[in-house]
Amino acid sequence: MINDSIYGEGEIALEDAIGEMLVNKGLTIATAESCTGGMVVARLINYPGISKSLLEGVVTYSNEAKINRINVKKETLEKFGAVSHQVAAQMAEGIAKTSGADIGISTTGVAGPGGGTAEKPVGRVYIGLYYKGKVTTKELNLSGDRQEIREKSTINILDMLRNELLNDKLI
């Protein structure tokens, strides 16, 4: 049996494996990013033919953008903060629903070098995935500089998406 961490042979990129699955399954996707600032959608765009699946990518960096653009609840932001499971979940679901996509993915976190607290240190990132009415989130605790944290966050959400697509036996 092949390990689920393997997504291709040779020089295939993660986004190519995902793009191929999305297109072949006829699924649409949209992204809502905060700390990654567009890196996730930029990776997806690397796949030729992704226009058949990718509807949009938005960077909702401010709380106001999260509320106004993708329907994150103000109360959720006030109670849990932008860097939380709850906001990642609402971002993923919000972008899927506002764009009409089958899948919504999100990133929100503290990339640093400043902005961290004892409760939410630099490197704390939450990723979210909305698919088939279900939202899954994951907490990441990453190390490195700002760019490394953003890159690792991007890889983690793309791998989460890849695993969801691989495990989806209904399509």
PDB file of N, CA and C in Angstrom, residues 4 14 18 21-22 25 27 29 102-105 128-137 156-171:
ATOM      1  N   ASP A   4      -0.073   7.598   2.502  1.00  0.00           N
ATOM      2  CA  ASP A   4      -0.898   8.736   2.113  1.00  0.00           C
ATOM      3  C   ASP A   4      -0.128  10.051   2.066  1.00  0.00           C
ATOM      4  N   LEU A  14       2.629  19.288  -5.509  1.00  0.00           N
ATOM      5  CA  LEU A  14       1.425  19.090  -4.710  1.00  0.00           C
ATOM      6  C   LEU A  14       0.212  19.730  -5.390  1.00  0.00           C
ATOM      7  N   ILE A  18      -3.437  18.061  -6.732  1.00  0.00           N
ATOM      8  CA  ILE A  18      -4.726  18.597  -6.303  1.00  0.00           C
ATOM      9  C   ILE A  18      -5.522  19.098  -7.501  1.00  0.00           C
ATOM     10  N   MET A  21      -7.061  16.278  -9.437  1.00  0.00           N
ATOM     11  CA  MET A  21      -8.209  15.681  -8.754  1.00  0.00           C
ATOM     12  C   MET A  21      -9.438  16.585  -8.830  1.00  0.00           C
ATOM     13  N   LEU A  22      -9.249  17.875  -8.591  1.00  0.00           N
ATOM     14  CA  LEU A  22     -10.380  18.804  -8.640  1.00  0.00           C
ATOM     15  C   LEU A  22     -11.029  18.800 -10.016  1.00  0.00           C
ATOM     16  N   LYS A  25     -12.723  15.419 -10.905  1.00  0.00           N
ATOM     17  CA  LYS A  25     -13.942  15.177 -10.129  1.00  0.00           C
ATOM     18  C   LYS A  25     -15.011  16.240 -10.395  1.00  0.00           C
ATOM     19  N   LEU A  27     -15.049  19.350  -9.392  1.00  0.00           N
ATOM     20  CA  LEU A  27     -15.296  20.136  -8.183  1.00  0.00           C
ATOM     21  C   LEU A  27     -14.791  21.559  -8.339  1.00  0.00           C
ATOM     22  N   ILE A  29     -13.601  25.193  -6.231  1.00  0.00           N
ATOM     23  CA  ILE A  29     -12.950  25.579  -4.980  1.00  0.00           C
ATOM     24  C   ILE A  29     -12.763  27.087  -4.931  1.00  0.00           C
ATOM     25  N   ASP A 102     -17.862  24.263  -4.338  1.00  0.00           N
ATOM     26  CA  ASP A 102     -18.054  23.007  -3.618  1.00  0.00           C
ATOM     27  C   ASP A 102     -17.169  22.941  -2.374  1.00  0.00           C
ATOM     28  N   ILE A 103     -15.984  23.535  -2.482  1.00  0.00           N
ATOM     29  CA  ILE A 103     -14.972  23.463  -1.426  1.00  0.00           C
ATOM     30  C   ILE A 103     -14.494  24.865  -1.079  1.00  0.00           C
ATOM     31  N   GLY A 104     -14.344  25.129   0.209  1.00  0.00           N
ATOM     32  CA  GLY A 104     -13.737  26.371   0.677  1.00  0.00           C
ATOM     33  C   GLY A 104     -12.589  26.024   1.600  1.00  0.00           C
ATOM     34  N   ILE A 105     -11.455  26.692   1.428  1.00  0.00           N
ATOM     35  CA  ILE A 105     -10.325  26.476   2.335  1.00  0.00           C
ATOM     36  C   ILE A 105      -9.868  27.819   2.885  1.00  0.00           C
ATOM     37  N   GLY A 128      -8.642  25.731   7.648  1.00  0.00           N
ATOM     38  CA  GLY A 128      -9.998  25.222   7.601  1.00  0.00           C
ATOM     39  C   GLY A 128     -10.355  24.714   6.220  1.00  0.00           C
ATOM     40  N   LEU A 129     -11.210  23.705   6.209  1.00  0.00           N
ATOM     41  CA  LEU A 129     -11.679  23.124   4.958  1.00  0.00           C
ATOM     42  C   LEU A 129     -13.174  22.846   5.080  1.00  0.00           C
ATOM     43  N   TYR A 130     -13.940  23.390   4.150  1.00  0.00           N
ATOM     44  CA  TYR A 130     -15.379  23.163   4.090  1.00  0.00           C
ATOM     45  C   TYR A 130     -15.672  22.344   2.846  1.00  0.00           C
ATOM     46  N   TYR A 131     -16.376  21.209   3.024  1.00  0.00           N
ATOM     47  CA  TYR A 131     -16.721  20.347   1.897  1.00  0.00           C
ATOM     48  C   TYR A 131     -17.916  19.493   2.283  1.00  0.00           C
ATOM     49  N   LYS A 132     -18.900  19.461   1.427  1.00  0.00           N
ATOM     50  CA  LYS A 132     -20.101  18.648   1.631  1.00  0.00           C
ATOM     51  C   LYS A 132     -20.796  18.964   2.953  1.00  0.00           C
ATOM     52  N   GLY A 133     -20.855  20.254   3.294  1.00  0.00           N
ATOM     53  CA  GLY A 133     -21.556  20.668   4.497  1.00  0.00           C
ATOM     54  C   GLY A 133     -20.803  20.448   5.787  1.00  0.00           C
ATOM     55  N   LYS A 134     -19.580  19.973   5.689  1.00  0.00           N
ATOM     56  CA  LYS A 134     -18.781  19.678   6.886  1.00  0.00           C
ATOM     57  C   LYS A 134     -17.540  20.577   6.904  1.00  0.00           C
ATOM     58  N   VAL A 135     -17.228  21.074   8.085  1.00  0.00           N
ATOM     59  CA  VAL A 135     -16.032  21.900   8.240  1.00  0.00           C
ATOM     60  C   VAL A 135     -15.027  21.153   9.119  1.00  0.00           C
ATOM     61  N   THR A 136     -13.785  21.124   8.663  1.00  0.00           N
ATOM     62  CA  THR A 136     -12.693  20.542   9.434  1.00  0.00           C
ATOM     63  C   THR A 136     -11.650  21.634   9.630  1.00  0.00           C
ATOM     64  N   THR A 137     -11.147  21.750  10.846  1.00  0.00           N
ATOM     65  CA  THR A 137     -10.070  22.696  11.109  1.00  0.00           C
ATOM     66  C   THR A 137      -8.906  21.961  11.759  1.00  0.00           C
ATOM     67  N   ASN A 156       0.452  22.874   4.362  1.00  0.00           N
ATOM     68  CA  ASN A 156      -0.451  22.132   5.244  1.00  0.00           C
ATOM     69  C   ASN A 156      -1.900  22.175   4.770  1.00  0.00           C
ATOM     70  N   ILE A 157      -2.396  23.341   4.350  1.00  0.00           N
ATOM     71  CA  ILE A 157      -3.788  23.399   3.899  1.00  0.00           C
ATOM     72  C   ILE A 157      -3.943  22.655   2.578  1.00  0.00           C
ATOM     73  N   LEU A 158      -2.953  22.737   1.701  1.00  0.00           N
ATOM     74  CA  LEU A 158      -3.041  21.999   0.444  1.00  0.00           C
ATOM     75  C   LEU A 158      -2.996  20.493   0.687  1.00  0.00           C
ATOM     76  N   ASP A 159      -2.188  20.059   1.635  1.00  0.00           N
ATOM     77  CA  ASP A 159      -2.134  18.634   1.931  1.00  0.00           C
ATOM     78  C   ASP A 159      -3.429  18.166   2.598  1.00  0.00           C
ATOM     79  N   MET A 160      -4.013  19.001   3.445  1.00  0.00           N
ATOM     80  CA  MET A 160      -5.305  18.676   4.051  1.00  0.00           C
ATOM     81  C   MET A 160      -6.359  18.499   2.953  1.00  0.00           C
ATOM     82  N   LEU A 161      -6.359  19.390   1.981  1.00  0.00           N
ATOM     83  CA  LEU A 161      -7.278  19.305   0.855  1.00  0.00           C
ATOM     84  C   LEU A 161      -7.022  18.037   0.046  1.00  0.00           C
ATOM     85  N   ARG A 162      -5.768  17.747  -0.235  1.00  0.00           N
ATOM     86  CA  ARG A 162      -5.415  16.551  -1.005  1.00  0.00           C
ATOM     87  C   ARG A 162      -5.927  15.292  -0.317  1.00  0.00           C
ATOM     88  N   ASN A 163      -5.721  15.201   0.980  1.00  0.00           N
ATOM     89  CA  ASN A 163      -6.190  14.033   1.731  1.00  0.00           C
ATOM     90  C   ASN A 163      -7.714  13.925   1.715  1.00  0.00           C
ATOM     91  N   GLU A 164      -8.395  15.043   1.826  1.00  0.00           N
ATOM     92  CA  GLU A 164      -9.862  15.028   1.769  1.00  0.00           C
ATOM     93  C   GLU A 164     -10.330  14.519   0.406  1.00  0.00           C
ATOM     94  N   LEU A 165      -9.697  14.974  -0.652  1.00  0.00           N
ATOM     95  CA  LEU A 165     -10.073  14.528  -1.999  1.00  0.00           C
ATOM     96  C   LEU A 165      -9.770  13.038  -2.200  1.00  0.00           C
ATOM     97  N   LEU A 166      -8.655  12.591  -1.662  1.00  0.00           N
ATOM     98  CA  LEU A 166      -8.306  11.169  -1.766  1.00  0.00           C
ATOM     99  C   LEU A 166      -9.279  10.279  -0.990  1.00  0.00           C
ATOM    100  N   ASN A 167      -9.725  10.752   0.155  1.00  0.00           N
ATOM    101  CA  ASN A 167     -10.603   9.968   1.019  1.00  0.00           C
ATOM    102  C   ASN A 167     -12.070  10.046   0.634  1.00  0.00           C
ATOM    103  N   ASP A 168     -12.395  10.910  -0.327  1.00  0.00           N
ATOM    104  CA  ASP A 168     -13.779  11.086  -0.748  1.00  0.00           C
ATOM    105  C   ASP A 168     -14.179   9.967  -1.693  1.00  0.00           C
ATOM    106  N   LYS A 169     -14.822   8.962  -1.145  1.00  0.00           N
ATOM    107  CA  LYS A 169     -15.218   7.782  -1.924  1.00  0.00           C
ATOM    108  C   LYS A 169     -16.555   7.962  -2.628  1.00  0.00           C
ATOM    109  N   LEU A 170     -17.250   9.059  -2.348  1.00  0.00           N
ATOM    110  CA  LEU A 170     -18.590   9.250  -2.901  1.00  0.00           C
ATOM    111  C   LEU A 170     -18.565   9.786  -4.327  1.00  0.00           C
ATOM    112  N   ILE A 171     -17.425  10.238  -4.785  1.00  0.00           N
ATOM    113  CA  ILE A 171     -17.347  10.797  -6.135  1.00  0.00           C
ATOM    114  C   ILE A 171     -16.631   9.830  -7.049  1.00  0.00           C
TER     115      ILE A 171
END
